[in-house]
Coordinates of C-alpha atoms in Angstrom, one line a residue:
Chain A
S1 CA 36.0 -3.0 -26.5
Q2 CA 36.4 -0.8 -29.5
Q3 CA 34.3 -3.0 -31.7
G4 CA 31.6 -1.1 -33.5
E5 CA 28.1 -2.3 -34.2
E6 CA 26.3 -2.7 -37.4
D7 CA 22.6 -3.0 -38.2
P8 CA 20.8 -4.8 -39.3
Q9 CA 22.6 -8.0 -38.5
A10 CA 20.9 -9.6 -41.4
L11 CA 19.2 -8.2 -44.5
S12 CA 17.3 -10.0 -47.2
I13 CA 16.2 -8.1 -50.3
Q14 CA 15.1 -8.8 -53.9
E15 CA 17.5 -8.3 -56.7
G16 CA 17.4 -4.8 -58.1
E17 CA 16.5 -3.3 -54.7
N18 CA 18.8 -1.1 -52.7
A19 CA 20.5 -2.3 -49.6
T20 CA 21.5 0.0 -46.7
M21 CA 23.7 -1.0 -43.9
N22 CA 24.5 1.2 -40.9
C23 CA 27.6 1.2 -38.7
S24 CA 28.1 2.9 -35.3
Y25 CA 31.5 3.2 -33.7
K26 CA 32.8 4.3 -30.4
T27 CA 36.1 6.1 -30.7
S28 CA 37.6 8.9 -32.7
I29 CA 38.7 7.8 -36.2
N30 CA 41.1 8.8 -38.9
N31 CA 39.0 6.9 -41.4
L32 CA 36.3 4.3 -41.8
Q33 CA 36.5 1.5 -44.2
W34 CA 34.0 -1.0 -45.5
Y35 CA 34.8 -4.6 -46.4
R36 CA 33.0 -7.5 -47.9
Q37 CA 33.4 -11.1 -47.0
N38 CA 32.0 -14.1 -48.9
S39 CA 31.4 -17.1 -46.7
G40 CA 34.6 -18.7 -45.5
R41 CA 36.8 -16.3 -47.4
G42 CA 39.0 -13.4 -46.8
L43 CA 38.0 -9.7 -46.9
V44 CA 37.8 -7.5 -49.9
H45 CA 38.2 -3.8 -49.4
L46 CA 35.3 -1.8 -50.8
I47 CA 35.8 1.8 -49.9
L48 CA 37.5 4.1 -47.4
I49 CA 36.1 7.4 -46.2
R50 CA 38.3 9.8 -44.3
S51 CA 37.1 11.6 -41.2
N52 CA 36.9 14.9 -43.0
E53 CA 34.7 13.5 -45.7
R54 CA 30.9 13.2 -45.6
E55 CA 30.1 11.1 -48.6
K56 CA 31.9 8.9 -51.1
H57 CA 30.9 7.0 -54.2
S58 CA 32.3 4.0 -55.9
G59 CA 30.3 2.4 -58.6
R60 CA 27.1 1.2 -57.1
L61 CA 28.4 1.9 -53.6
R62 CA 27.7 5.1 -51.6
V63 CA 29.1 5.6 -48.2
T64 CA 28.2 8.4 -45.8
L65 CA 30.0 9.4 -42.6
D66 CA 28.6 11.5 -39.7
T67 CA 31.4 11.9 -37.2
S68 CA 29.2 13.9 -34.8
K69 CA 27.0 10.8 -34.5
K70 CA 29.9 8.4 -34.9
S71 CA 28.0 6.6 -37.6
S72 CA 28.4 5.5 -41.2
S73 CA 26.2 3.9 -43.8
L74 CA 26.8 1.8 -46.9
L75 CA 24.3 1.9 -49.7
I76 CA 24.4 -0.7 -52.4
T77 CA 22.1 0.3 -55.3
A78 CA 20.5 -2.0 -57.8
S79 CA 21.6 -5.0 -55.9
R80 CA 22.6 -8.3 -57.6
A81 CA 22.6 -11.9 -56.4
A82 CA 26.4 -11.7 -56.5
D83 CA 26.3 -9.0 -53.8
T84 CA 25.3 -11.7 -51.3
A85 CA 28.0 -11.6 -48.6
S86 CA 28.7 -10.2 -45.2
Y87 CA 29.7 -6.6 -45.0
F88 CA 31.8 -5.1 -42.3
C89 CA 32.7 -1.6 -41.3
A90 CA 36.1 -1.0 -39.8
Q91 CA 37.3 1.9 -37.8
G92 CA 40.8 3.2 -38.6
A93 CA 41.8 4.8 -35.4
G94 CA 45.4 5.3 -36.2
A95 CA 47.9 4.6 -39.0
N96 CA 47.6 0.9 -38.5
N97 CA 44.9 -0.7 -36.5
L98 CA 41.4 -1.5 -37.8
F99 CA 38.6 -2.5 -35.5
F100 CA 35.8 -4.3 -37.2
G101 CA 32.1 -3.9 -36.6
T102 CA 29.8 -6.9 -36.0
G103 CA 28.8 -7.2 -39.7
T104 CA 25.7 -7.3 -41.7
R105 CA 24.8 -10.5 -43.6
L106 CA 23.2 -9.5 -46.9
T107 CA 21.2 -11.9 -49.0
V108 CA 20.1 -10.8 -52.4
I109 CA 17.3 -13.0 -53.8
P110 CA 17.4 -13.5 -57.5
Chain B
G1 CA 48.3 -6.0 -57.4
A2 CA 48.4 -6.1 -53.6
V3 CA 47.8 -9.8 -53.2
V4 CA 48.2 -11.5 -49.8
S5 CA 48.3 -15.3 -49.5
Q6 CA 48.0 -17.6 -46.6
H7 CA 49.1 -21.1 -46.2
P8 CA 47.7 -23.5 -45.4
S9 CA 44.1 -22.7 -46.2
R10 CA 42.8 -25.4 -44.0
V11 CA 44.5 -27.4 -41.2
I12 CA 43.3 -30.1 -38.8
C13 CA 45.6 -30.9 -35.9
K14 CA 45.4 -32.9 -32.7
S15 CA 45.1 -31.2 -29.4
G16 CA 48.5 -30.4 -27.9
T17 CA 50.3 -30.0 -31.2
S18 CA 51.5 -26.7 -32.7
V19 CA 50.4 -25.2 -36.0
K20 CA 52.2 -22.6 -38.1
I21 CA 50.3 -20.3 -40.5
E22 CA 52.1 -18.3 -43.1
C23 CA 51.0 -14.9 -44.4
R24 CA 52.8 -13.5 -47.5
S25 CA 52.5 -10.3 -49.4
L26 CA 53.1 -11.5 -53.0
D27 CA 53.7 -8.3 -54.9
F28 CA 54.4 -5.6 -52.4
Q29 CA 56.5 -5.1 -49.2
A30 CA 54.7 -4.9 -46.0
T31 CA 56.3 -3.4 -42.9
T32 CA 53.2 -4.1 -40.9
M33 CA 51.0 -7.2 -40.9
F34 CA 48.0 -8.0 -38.8
W35 CA 46.5 -11.2 -37.5
Y36 CA 42.8 -11.6 -36.8
R37 CA 40.6 -14.5 -35.7
Q38 CA 37.0 -14.9 -36.6
F39 CA 34.5 -17.2 -35.0
P40 CA 31.6 -18.5 -37.1
K41 CA 29.2 -15.7 -38.2
K42 CA 31.1 -13.2 -36.1
S43 CA 33.3 -10.3 -36.7
L44 CA 37.1 -10.2 -37.0
M45 CA 39.0 -9.7 -33.8
L46 CA 42.4 -8.2 -34.0
M47 CA 44.9 -10.4 -32.3
A48 CA 48.2 -8.7 -32.9
T49 CA 50.1 -6.3 -35.0
S50 CA 53.3 -7.5 -36.5
N51 CA 56.1 -5.2 -37.5
E52 CA 59.0 -6.4 -39.6
G53 CA 62.1 -6.9 -37.5
S54 CA 60.5 -6.2 -34.1
K55 CA 58.3 -7.9 -31.6
A56 CA 54.6 -8.1 -32.3
T57 CA 52.1 -6.0 -30.3
Y58 CA 49.3 -8.1 -28.9
E59 CA 45.8 -7.0 -28.1
Q60 CA 44.5 -7.3 -24.6
G61 CA 43.5 -10.8 -23.8
V62 CA 45.6 -12.5 -26.4
E63 CA 48.3 -14.8 -25.0
K64 CA 51.6 -14.0 -26.7
D65 CA 53.2 -17.2 -25.6
K66 CA 50.4 -19.2 -27.1
F67 CA 50.2 -17.2 -30.4
L68 CA 53.7 -16.7 -31.5
I69 CA 54.2 -14.2 -34.3
N70 CA 57.3 -13.8 -36.3
H71 CA 57.7 -11.1 -39.0
A72 CA 61.2 -12.0 -40.4
S73 CA 60.9 -10.2 -43.7
L74 CA 59.0 -7.5 -45.5
T75 CA 56.9 -10.2 -47.2
L76 CA 56.3 -12.9 -44.6
S77 CA 54.7 -13.1 -41.2
T78 CA 54.0 -16.3 -39.4
L79 CA 51.5 -17.2 -36.7
T80 CA 52.2 -20.3 -34.6
V81 CA 49.5 -21.6 -32.4
T82 CA 51.3 -23.5 -29.7
S83 CA 49.8 -26.5 -27.8
A84 CA 46.6 -26.1 -29.6
H85 CA 43.3 -26.8 -27.9
P86 CA 39.8 -27.3 -29.4
E87 CA 38.9 -23.8 -28.3
D88 CA 41.6 -22.5 -30.7
S89 CA 39.6 -23.7 -33.6
S90 CA 38.8 -20.7 -35.6
F91 CA 39.3 -18.8 -38.9
Y92 CA 42.6 -16.9 -38.8
I93 CA 43.0 -14.1 -41.3
C94 CA 46.1 -11.9 -41.9
S95 CA 46.3 -8.6 -43.5
A96 CA 49.2 -6.4 -44.7
R97 CA 49.8 -2.8 -45.2
E98 CA 52.2 -1.6 -47.9
A99 CA 55.5 -0.2 -46.7
S100 CA 55.1 2.8 -48.9
G101 CA 51.5 2.9 -48.1
R102 CA 49.9 6.2 -49.0
S103 CA 46.6 5.1 -47.5
Y104 CA 45.4 3.2 -44.6
E105 CA 44.2 0.3 -46.7
Q106 CA 44.9 -3.2 -45.5
Y107 CA 45.0 -6.1 -47.9
F108 CA 43.6 -9.3 -46.5
G109 CA 44.6 -12.9 -47.1
P110 CA 42.0 -15.6 -47.8
G111 CA 42.2 -17.0 -44.3
T112 CA 43.2 -20.3 -42.7
R113 CA 40.6 -22.5 -41.1
L114 CA 42.1 -24.3 -38.1
T115 CA 40.3 -27.2 -36.5
V116 CA 41.8 -28.8 -33.4
T117 CA 40.5 -32.2 -32.5

């Protein structure tokens, strides 16, 4: 299976705190992407980091990538209740396919 | 921009019947569409990659005769679950990649919840 793993599986924090989620993957990648999914809904693309990049920012999101360790992290700063969702990393191994990690369920308590 | 729709959003069918799910890219052309299924509180599992005008490529363990995929145009792919059984109940999500895509980003539909009774 090419499915990656994320930890923690579930994370509960207070509003205003930072949330960090980690993703480990198994194969070589062209890129790694992070998605968000609200319960029972489709996925929303958050950020893409290419294999030759080490860090990327987008608003309150910060993503790092360590290809030597085959790992990535997503940091959400100054969390809000509306950030409550499941977050998935996805390995982009080629031009097309994405293989999703197991996901982290984030709960932000107001 | 880059909106993907799915229809229906929810469907309940009886065991043994077939169900068709549509995936449309509304404001862009998609040479490639992907079909995933997701069990409750689990991750997305890629089922197949659908290329416009050619046969779909199925992932290992996915029965192509059970999950029929047709990608007849650059804006429409359909997934038909044939002779559905209760174990086929799941959340099915499609995604699409732009034909002129300069990135690897996929745009996801809102999903279809299938319940087989």
